[in-house]
Tab-separated table of N, CA and C and ligand atoms in Angstrom:
chain	number	residue	atom	x	y	z
A	20	MET	N	-2.237	25.810	50.083
A	20	MET	CA	-3.533	25.258	49.674
A	20	MET	C	-4.230	24.625	50.877
A	21	LYS	N	-5.512	24.978	51.063
A	21	LYS	CA	-6.262	24.456	52.210
A	21	LYS	C	-7.182	23.315	51.743
A	22	ILE	N	-7.073	22.198	52.408
A	22	ILE	CA	-7.815	21.005	51.978
A	22	ILE	C	-8.692	20.473	53.112
A	23	ALA	N	-9.967	20.245	52.777
A	23	ALA	CA	-10.912	19.624	53.714
A	23	ALA	C	-10.965	18.135	53.407
A	24	ILE	N	-10.877	17.304	54.440
A	24	ILE	CA	-10.874	15.865	54.211
A	24	ILE	C	-11.883	15.185	55.136
A	25	GLY	N	-12.579	14.191	54.591
A	25	GLY	CA	-13.557	13.469	55.393
A	25	GLY	C	-13.748	12.064	54.861
A	26	ALA	N	-14.257	11.200	55.730
A	26	ALA	CA	-14.497	9.802	55.351
A	26	ALA	C	-15.585	9.216	56.240
A	27	ASP	N	-16.232	8.170	55.759
A	27	ASP	CA	-17.079	7.377	56.659
A	27	ASP	C	-16.214	6.240	57.225
A	28	HIS	N	-16.842	5.299	57.911
A	28	HIS	CA	-16.083	4.196	58.515
A	28	HIS	C	-15.330	3.386	57.460
A	29	GLY	N	-15.897	3.291	56.253
A	29	GLY	CA	-15.243	2.525	55.181
A	29	GLY	C	-13.960	3.183	54.699
A	30	GLY	N	-13.847	4.471	54.891
A	30	GLY	CA	-12.655	5.202	54.444
A	30	GLY	C	-11.805	5.736	55.580
A	31	PHE	N	-12.170	5.355	56.805
A	31	PHE	CA	-11.499	5.928	57.983
A	31	PHE	C	-9.977	5.688	57.979
A	32	ALA	N	-9.562	4.449	57.757
A	32	ALA	CA	-8.123	4.131	57.804
A	32	ALA	C	-7.385	4.840	56.668
A	33	ALA	N	-8.003	4.871	55.494
A	33	ALA	CA	-7.369	5.547	54.347
A	33	ALA	C	-7.259	7.042	54.612
A	34	LYS	N	-8.290	7.627	55.235
A	34	LYS	CA	-8.245	9.062	55.538
A	34	LYS	C	-7.045	9.385	56.409
A	35	LYS	N	-6.820	8.553	57.416
A	35	LYS	CA	-5.696	8.782	58.335
A	35	LYS	C	-4.378	8.777	57.553
A	36	ALA	N	-4.224	7.797	56.668
A	36	ALA	CA	-2.985	7.678	55.888
A	36	ALA	C	-2.840	8.858	54.923
A	37	ILE	N	-3.932	9.254	54.282
A	37	ILE	CA	-3.879	10.381	53.331
A	37	ILE	C	-3.609	11.679	54.084
A	38	PHE	N	-4.231	11.840	55.246
A	38	PHE	CA	-4.015	13.039	56.069
A	38	PHE	C	-2.522	13.151	56.417
A	39	GLU	N	-1.929	12.060	56.881
A	39	GLU	CA	-0.509	12.086	57.275
A	39	GLU	C	0.389	12.359	56.070
A	40	HIS	N	0.042	11.752	54.945
A	40	HIS	CA	0.803	11.939	53.688
A	40	HIS	C	0.801	13.416	53.296
A	41	LEU	N	-0.353	14.056	53.368
A	41	LEU	CA	-0.452	15.460	52.947
A	41	LEU	C	0.133	16.407	53.990
A	42	GLN	N	0.038	16.013	55.247
A	42	GLN	CA	0.639	16.820	56.314
A	42	GLN	C	2.155	16.898	56.131
A	43	GLU	N	2.749	15.754	55.792
A	43	GLU	CA	4.202	15.703	55.547
A	43	GLU	C	4.597	16.608	54.392
A	44	LYS	N	3.682	16.774	53.433
A	44	LYS	CA	3.974	17.608	52.262
A	44	LYS	C	3.684	19.081	52.531
A	45	GLY	N	3.174	19.393	53.714
A	45	GLY	CA	2.989	20.778	54.109
A	45	GLY	C	1.650	21.397	53.765
A	46	PHE	N	0.672	20.580	53.360
A	46	PHE	CA	-0.661	21.122	53.081
A	46	PHE	C	-1.362	21.510	54.381
A	47	GLU	N	-2.208	22.538	54.275
A	47	GLU	CA	-3.048	22.927	55.406
A	47	GLU	C	-4.323	22.087	55.329
A	48	LEU	N	-4.605	21.334	56.392
A	48	LEU	CA	-5.686	20.348	56.342
A	48	LEU	C	-6.663	20.520	57.492
A	49	LYS	N	-7.928	20.167	57.220
A	49	LYS	CA	-8.880	20.001	58.320
A	49	LYS	C	-9.590	18.667	58.148
A	50	ASP	N	-9.603	17.886	59.216
A	50	ASP	CA	-10.243	16.577	59.227
A	50	ASP	C	-11.689	16.715	59.715
A	51	PHE	N	-12.644	16.446	58.836
A	51	PHE	CA	-14.067	16.564	59.170
A	51	PHE	C	-14.652	15.246	59.686
A	52	GLY	N	-13.786	14.297	60.054
A	52	GLY	CA	-14.280	13.024	60.568
A	52	GLY	C	-14.570	12.044	59.437
A	53	THR	N	-15.018	10.915	59.765
A	53	THR	CA	-15.331	10.359	61.048
A	53	THR	C	-14.037	10.004	61.786
A	54	HIS	N	-14.161	9.782	63.089
A	54	HIS	CA	-12.956	9.611	63.881
A	54	HIS	C	-12.800	8.209	64.460
A	55	SER	N	-13.546	7.246	63.931
A	55	SER	CA	-13.388	5.855	64.379
A	55	SER	C	-13.950	4.922	63.308
A	56	GLU	N	-13.791	3.625	63.533
A	56	GLU	CA	-14.302	2.602	62.608
A	56	GLU	C	-15.795	2.362	62.810
A	57	GLU	N	-16.389	3.026	63.796
A	57	GLU	CA	-17.817	2.832	64.081
A	57	GLU	C	-18.650	3.286	62.886
A	58	SER	N	-19.676	2.529	62.590
A	58	SER	CA	-20.511	2.818	61.422
A	58	SER	C	-21.154	4.201	61.518
A	59	CYS	N	-21.102	4.937	60.407
A	59	CYS	CA	-21.732	6.259	60.359
A	59	CYS	C	-22.303	6.454	58.954
A	60	ASP	N	-22.948	7.593	58.725
A	60	ASP	CA	-23.629	7.838	57.451
A	60	ASP	C	-22.815	8.788	56.571
A	61	TYR	N	-22.362	8.281	55.424
A	61	TYR	CA	-21.484	9.101	54.561
A	61	TYR	C	-22.103	10.433	54.106
A	62	PRO	N	-23.446	10.558	53.935
A	62	PRO	CA	-23.957	11.870	53.505
A	62	PRO	C	-23.677	12.984	54.524
A	63	ASP	N	-23.620	12.631	55.810
A	63	ASP	CA	-23.352	13.652	56.838
A	63	ASP	C	-21.964	14.257	56.658
A	64	ILE	N	-20.989	13.404	56.418
A	64	ILE	CA	-19.602	13.871	56.245
A	64	ILE	C	-19.474	14.597	54.909
A	65	ALA	N	-20.071	14.028	53.867
A	65	ALA	CA	-20.003	14.656	52.534
A	65	ALA	C	-20.579	16.065	52.581
A	66	HIS	N	-21.687	16.221	53.295
A	66	HIS	CA	-22.332	17.540	53.376
A	66	HIS	C	-21.426	18.558	54.056
A	67	GLU	N	-20.789	18.179	55.152
A	67	GLU	CA	-19.907	19.114	55.876
A	67	GLU	C	-18.723	19.546	55.017
A	68	VAL	N	-18.079	18.580	54.370
A	68	VAL	CA	-16.908	18.901	53.528
A	68	VAL	C	-17.344	19.721	52.314
A	69	ALA	N	-18.441	19.328	51.683
A	69	ALA	CA	-18.903	20.028	50.476
A	69	ALA	C	-19.295	21.472	50.794
A	70	LYS	N	-19.971	21.684	51.920
A	70	LYS	CA	-20.342	23.049	52.325
A	70	LYS	C	-19.094	23.903	52.550
A	71	ALA	N	-18.094	23.326	53.177
A	71	ALA	CA	-16.865	24.070	53.491
A	71	ALA	C	-16.104	24.439	52.210
A	72	VAL	N	-16.118	23.553	51.226
A	72	VAL	CA	-15.437	23.842	49.951
A	72	VAL	C	-16.264	24.843	49.138
A	73	ALA	N	-17.559	24.608	49.033
A	73	ALA	CA	-18.424	25.512	48.255
A	73	ALA	C	-18.436	26.908	48.867
A	74	GLY	N	-18.301	26.981	50.188
A	74	GLY	CA	-18.316	28.265	50.890
A	74	GLY	C	-16.999	29.013	50.801
A	75	GLY	N	-15.980	28.387	50.237
A	75	GLY	CA	-14.701	29.062	50.022
A	75	GLY	C	-13.728	28.979	51.184
A	76	GLN	N	-14.085	28.259	52.258
A	76	GLN	CA	-13.141	28.129	53.386
A	76	GLN	C	-11.974	27.208	53.043
A	77	PHE	N	-12.182	26.344	52.035
A	77	PHE	CA	-11.134	25.408	51.600
A	77	PHE	C	-11.026	25.443	50.081
A	78	ASP	N	-9.820	25.213	49.575
A	78	ASP	CA	-9.615	25.220	48.122
A	78	ASP	C	-10.167	23.947	47.494
A	79	LEU	N	-9.897	22.826	48.137
A	79	LEU	CA	-10.300	21.524	47.598
A	79	LEU	C	-10.708	20.600	48.744
A	80	GLY	N	-11.445	19.542	48.385
A	80	GLY	CA	-11.833	18.552	49.378
A	80	GLY	C	-11.476	17.147	48.926
A	81	ILE	N	-11.370	16.255	49.905
A	81	ILE	CA	-11.151	14.833	49.630
A	81	ILE	C	-12.150	14.053	50.487
A	82	LEU	N	-12.910	13.174	49.857
A	82	LEU	CA	-13.906	12.358	50.566
A	82	LEU	C	-13.676	10.888	50.247
A	83	ILE	N	-13.682	10.076	51.275
A	83	ILE	CA	-13.408	8.648	51.097
A	83	ILE	C	-14.510	7.828	51.763
A	84	CYS	N	-15.057	6.880	51.009
A	84	CYS	CA	-15.958	5.885	51.615
A	84	CYS	C	-15.565	4.529	51.036
A	85	GLY	N	-16.411	3.529	51.186
A	85	GLY	CA	-16.039	2.196	50.710
A	85	GLY	C	-15.787	2.172	49.218
A	86	THR	N	-16.733	2.706	48.468
A	86	THR	CA	-16.614	2.740	47.003
A	86	THR	C	-16.262	4.122	46.457
A	87	GLY	N	-16.502	5.150	47.236
A	87	GLY	CA	-16.384	6.529	46.749
A	87	GLY	C	-17.648	7.014	46.057
A	88	VAL	N	-18.546	6.074	45.773
A	88	VAL	CA	-19.757	6.422	45.008
A	88	VAL	C	-20.725	7.241	45.849
A	89	GLY	N	-20.999	6.759	47.056
A	89	GLY	CA	-21.946	7.467	47.918
A	89	GLY	C	-21.471	8.884	48.205
A	90	MET	N	-20.193	9.017	48.513
A	90	MET	CA	-19.639	10.352	48.796
A	90	MET	C	-19.801	11.261	47.580
A	91	SER	N	-19.544	10.751	46.391
A	91	SER	CA	-19.620	11.612	45.203
A	91	SER	C	-21.069	12.007	44.911
A	92	ILE	N	-21.997	11.070	45.072
A	92	ILE	CA	-23.412	11.398	44.848
A	92	ILE	C	-23.857	12.484	45.827
A	93	ALA	N	-23.493	12.310	47.091
A	93	ALA	CA	-23.924	13.268	48.123
A	93	ALA	C	-23.270	14.632	47.927
A	94	ALA	N	-21.963	14.658	47.707
A	94	ALA	CA	-21.250	15.945	47.579
A	94	ALA	C	-21.753	16.734	46.378
A	95	ASN	N	-22.085	16.035	45.301
A	95	ASN	CA	-22.535	16.737	44.087
A	95	ASN	C	-23.930	17.352	44.222
A	96	LYS	N	-24.615	17.085	45.323
A	96	LYS	CA	-25.905	17.728	45.591
A	96	LYS	C	-25.721	19.175	46.055
A	97	VAL	N	-24.526	19.511	46.515
A	97	VAL	CA	-24.274	20.856	47.055
A	97	VAL	C	-23.890	21.789	45.901
A	98	PRO	N	-24.649	22.889	45.703
A	98	PRO	CA	-24.357	23.798	44.590
A	98	PRO	C	-22.908	24.284	44.615
A	99	GLY	N	-22.290	24.270	43.448
A	99	GLY	CA	-20.899	24.730	43.333
A	99	GLY	C	-19.878	23.624	43.458
A	100	ILE	N	-20.356	22.425	43.842
A	100	ILE	CA	-19.425	21.298	43.994
A	100	ILE	C	-19.381	20.464	42.717
A	101	ARG	N	-18.148	20.142	42.324
A	101	ARG	CA	-17.916	19.188	41.238
A	101	ARG	C	-17.021	18.085	41.820
A	102	ALA	N	-17.673	17.066	42.354
A	102	ALA	CA	-16.963	15.978	43.020
A	102	ALA	C	-16.706	14.853	42.033
A	103	SER	N	-15.487	14.339	42.037
A	103	SER	CA	-15.065	13.330	41.054
A	103	SER	C	-14.548	12.074	41.741
A	104	LEU	N	-15.174	10.968	41.429
A	104	LEU	CA	-14.691	9.674	41.912
A	104	LEU	C	-13.595	9.195	40.975
A	105	CYS	N	-12.407	9.009	41.493
A	105	CYS	CA	-11.266	8.603	40.653
A	105	CYS	C	-10.622	7.321	41.180
A	106	GLY	N	-10.314	6.429	40.249
A	106	GLY	CA	-9.607	5.202	40.587
A	106	GLY	C	-8.311	5.074	39.812
A	107	ASP	N	-7.927	6.171	39.132
A	107	ASP	CA	-6.667	6.180	38.383
A	107	ASP	C	-6.131	7.613	38.326
A	108	THR	N	-4.834	7.728	38.073
A	108	THR	CA	-4.203	9.055	38.121
A	108	THR	C	-4.564	9.909	36.909
A	109	TYR	N	-4.800	9.281	35.753
A	109	TYR	CA	-5.161	10.059	34.549
A	109	TYR	C	-6.478	10.807	34.785
A	110	SER	N	-7.477	10.090	35.287
A	110	SER	CA	-8.771	10.734	35.570
A	110	SER	C	-8.599	11.831	36.611
A	111	ALA	N	-7.750	11.584	37.593
A	111	ALA	CA	-7.533	12.584	38.654
A	111	ALA	C	-6.968	13.875	38.068
A	112	ARG	N	-5.995	13.739	37.179
A	112	ARG	CA	-5.409	14.933	36.546
A	112	ARG	C	-6.418	15.612	35.645
A	113	MET	N	-7.103	14.828	34.833
A	113	MET	CA	-8.015	15.417	33.841
A	113	MET	C	-9.252	16.052	34.464
A	114	THR	N	-9.690	15.507	35.582
A	114	THR	CA	-10.888	16.109	36.176
A	114	THR	C	-10.584	17.458	36.825
A	115	ARG	N	-9.344	17.673	37.222
A	115	ARG	CA	-8.945	19.024	37.671
A	115	ARG	C	-8.796	19.923	36.443
A	116	ASN	N	-8.103	19.424	35.437
A	116	ASN	CA	-7.769	20.230	34.250
A	116	ASN	C	-9.000	20.582	33.418
A	117	HIS	N	-9.898	19.657	33.213
A	117	HIS	CA	-11.050	19.880	32.332
A	117	HIS	C	-12.329	20.245	33.079
A	118	ASN	N	-12.564	19.581	34.232
A	118	ASN	CA	-13.856	19.761	34.927
A	118	ASN	C	-13.773	20.742	36.093
A	119	ASP	N	-12.581	21.250	36.358
A	119	ASP	CA	-12.382	22.118	37.533
A	119	ASP	C	-12.979	21.463	38.777
A	120	SER	N	-12.739	20.173	38.881
A	120	SER	CA	-13.235	19.410	40.035
A	120	SER	C	-12.717	20.023	41.323
A	121	ASN	N	-13.592	20.092	42.332
A	121	ASN	CA	-13.134	20.656	43.609
A	121	ASN	C	-13.223	19.673	44.779
A	122	ILE	N	-13.724	18.482	44.519
A	122	ILE	CA	-13.646	17.427	45.544
A	122	ILE	C	-13.254	16.110	44.875
A	123	LEU	N	-12.231	15.482	45.421
A	123	LEU	CA	-11.795	14.166	44.961
A	123	LEU	C	-12.449	13.109	45.856
A	124	CYS	N	-13.106	12.126	45.239
A	124	CYS	CA	-13.698	11.023	45.993
A	124	CYS	C	-12.917	9.739	45.708
A	125	LEU	N	-12.715	8.966	46.738
A	125	LEU	CA	-11.935	7.730	46.633
A	125	LEU	C	-12.701	6.577	47.275
A	126	GLY	N	-12.514	5.382	46.731
A	126	GLY	CA	-13.148	4.174	47.272
A	126	GLY	C	-12.105	3.300	47.936
A	127	ALA	N	-12.085	3.307	49.248
A	127	ALA	CA	-11.027	2.615	49.987
A	127	ALA	C	-11.158	1.091	49.937
A	128	ARG	N	-12.359	0.601	49.580
A	128	ARG	CA	-12.524	-0.856	49.464
A	128	ARG	C	-12.301	-1.321	48.030
A	129	VAL	N	-11.967	-0.371	47.162
A	129	VAL	CA	-11.783	-0.669	45.737
A	129	VAL	C	-10.334	-0.426	45.316
A	130	THR	N	-9.791	0.681	45.789
A	130	THR	CA	-8.473	1.144	45.343
A	130	THR	C	-7.463	0.972	46.488
A	131	GLY	N	-6.311	0.417	46.178
A	131	GLY	CA	-5.267	0.204	47.187
A	131	GLY	C	-4.699	1.526	47.680
A	132	LEU	N	-4.123	1.495	48.874
A	132	LEU	CA	-3.648	2.731	49.489
A	132	LEU	C	-2.539	3.407	48.676
A	133	GLY	N	-1.621	2.620	48.145
A	133	GLY	CA	-0.523	3.205	47.355
A	133	GLY	C	-1.060	3.965	46.160
A	134	LEU	N	-2.022	3.366	45.455
A	134	LEU	CA	-2.618	4.039	44.295
A	134	LEU	C	-3.429	5.250	44.749
A	135	MET	N	-4.137	5.136	45.863
A	135	MET	CA	-4.902	6.299	46.352
A	135	MET	C	-3.984	7.483	46.624
A	136	LEU	N	-2.818	7.225	47.197
A	136	LEU	CA	-1.880	8.323	47.483
A	136	LEU	C	-1.378	8.950	46.179
A	137	ASP	N	-1.122	8.124	45.172
A	137	ASP	CA	-0.702	8.646	43.859
A	137	ASP	C	-1.822	9.477	43.230
A	138	ILE	N	-3.061	9.000	43.368
A	138	ILE	CA	-4.223	9.716	42.817
A	138	ILE	C	-4.357	11.083	43.496
A	139	VAL	N	-4.206	11.101	44.801
A	139	VAL	CA	-4.288	12.362	45.559
A	139	VAL	C	-3.199	13.325	45.064
A	140	ASP	N	-1.976	12.826	44.929
A	140	ASP	CA	-0.864	13.684	44.486
A	140	ASP	C	-1.130	14.230	43.085
A	141	ALA	N	-1.617	13.372	42.194
A	141	ALA	CA	-1.893	13.792	40.811
A	141	ALA	C	-2.987	14.855	40.784
A	142	TYR	N	-4.013	14.646	41.573
A	142	TYR	CA	-5.160	15.583	41.635
A	142	TYR	C	-4.707	16.947	42.141
A	143	LEU	N	-3.930	16.951	43.211
A	143	LEU	CA	-3.538	18.219	43.831
A	143	LEU	C	-2.489	18.967	43.013
A	144	ALA	N	-1.747	18.253	42.177
A	144	ALA	CA	-0.697	18.898	41.379
A	144	ALA	C	-1.254	19.581	40.131
A	145	GLU	N	-2.472	19.219	39.748
A	145	GLU	CA	-3.038	19.723	38.487
A	145	GLU	C	-3.876	20.973	38.745
A	146	SER	N	-4.107	21.753	37.678
A	146	SER	CA	-4.987	22.915	37.828
A	146	SER	C	-5.909	23.028	36.621
A	147	PHE	N	-6.933	23.831	36.757
A	147	PHE	CA	-7.948	23.996	35.714
A	147	PHE	C	-7.354	24.778	34.549
A	148	SER	N	-7.640	24.324	33.330
A	148	SER	CA	-7.042	25.001	32.167
A	148	SER	C	-7.963	26.063	31.573
A	149	GLY	N	-9.216	26.131	32.014
A	149	GLY	CA	-10.119	27.205	31.554
A	149	GLY	C	-10.461	27.074	30.077
A	150	GLY	N	-10.581	28.214	29.391
A	150	GLY	CA	-10.884	28.215	27.961
A	150	GLY	C	-12.205	27.538	27.664
A	151	ARG	N	-12.200	26.630	26.669
A	151	ARG	CA	-13.442	25.946	26.272
A	151	ARG	C	-14.048	25.146	27.423
A	152	HIS	N	-13.202	24.757	28.367
A	152	HIS	CA	-13.709	23.972	29.493
A	152	HIS	C	-14.558	24.819	30.436
A	153	GLN	N	-14.256	26.116	30.508
A	153	GLN	CA	-15.077	27.001	31.345
A	153	GLN	C	-16.506	27.073	30.800
A	154	ARG	N	-16.616	27.112	29.463
A	154	ARG	CA	-17.947	27.147	28.842
A	154	ARG	C	-18.756	25.906	29.254
A	155	ARG	N	-18.086	24.788	29.320
A	155	ARG	CA	-18.772	23.537	29.677
A	155	ARG	C	-19.145	23.501	31.163
A	156	ILE	N	-18.260	24.069	31.988
A	156	ILE	CA	-18.588	24.179	33.424
A	156	ILE	C	-19.814	25.071	33.588
A	157	ASP	N	-19.840	26.185	32.828
A	157	ASP	CA	-20.987	27.103	32.906
A	157	ASP	C	-22.276	26.371	32.533
A	158	LYS	N	-22.196	25.500	31.533
A	158	LYS	CA	-23.392	24.749	31.128
A	158	LYS	C	-23.821	23.768	32.227
A	159	ILE	N	-22.868	23.185	32.911
A	159	ILE	CA	-23.212	22.292	34.039
A	159	ILE	C	-23.952	23.107	35.101
A	160	GLU	N	-23.435	24.294	35.385
A	160	GLU	CA	-24.061	25.147	36.412
A	160	GLU	C	-25.500	25.484	36.069
A	161	GLN	N	-25.797	25.553	34.754
A	161	GLN	CA	-27.149	25.937	34.326
A	161	GLN	C	-28.126	24.758	34.266
A	162	LEU	N	-27.641	23.554	34.453
A	162	LEU	CA	-28.533	22.385	34.363
A	162	LEU	C	-29.621	22.423	35.436
B	16	RB5	C1	-20.682	1.752	53.946
B	16	RB5	O1	-20.946	0.425	54.229
B	16	RB5	C2	-20.672	1.981	52.452
B	16	RB5	O2	-21.969	1.903	51.944
B	16	RB5	C3	-20.051	3.312	52.130
B	16	RB5	O3	-18.755	3.370	52.625
B	16	RB5	C4	-19.931	3.672	50.660
B	16	RB5	O4	-19.306	2.676	49.940
B	16	RB5	C5	-21.155	4.148	50.013
B	16	RB5	O5	-21.178	4.504	48.828
């Protein structure tokens, strides 16, 4: 599974930890930045990761900012992206299973690192169940 990961300065430290966690598990990863604590604009990173996922170069994406809100708003502007801000493992599993979410957003100033790692694991372990949920995804696409 190929995963695109990105963060702004608010999520920089968490991105590093999540990247290392997933690398140890053998995932194929690309880090889209940012590469320091210096202030940057989350829509720039969200756009790069969202384009790469929507374009099919990556199976899933992970975006981290202070709250996760800005990243999710920005990523969801890109056609084909269903970005989900999750602060618990149940939502992480269900948004893959029901919403066919393709980008996980995390808030590093809201959610502790241990829980973020559990959320990432739960999200990546789940898959879309299709069926009636596909009909609902189709309706989202038509909005
Ligand atoms: C950056 O200060 C902060 O606004 C950003 O990380 C994020 O929380 C935006 O939604």
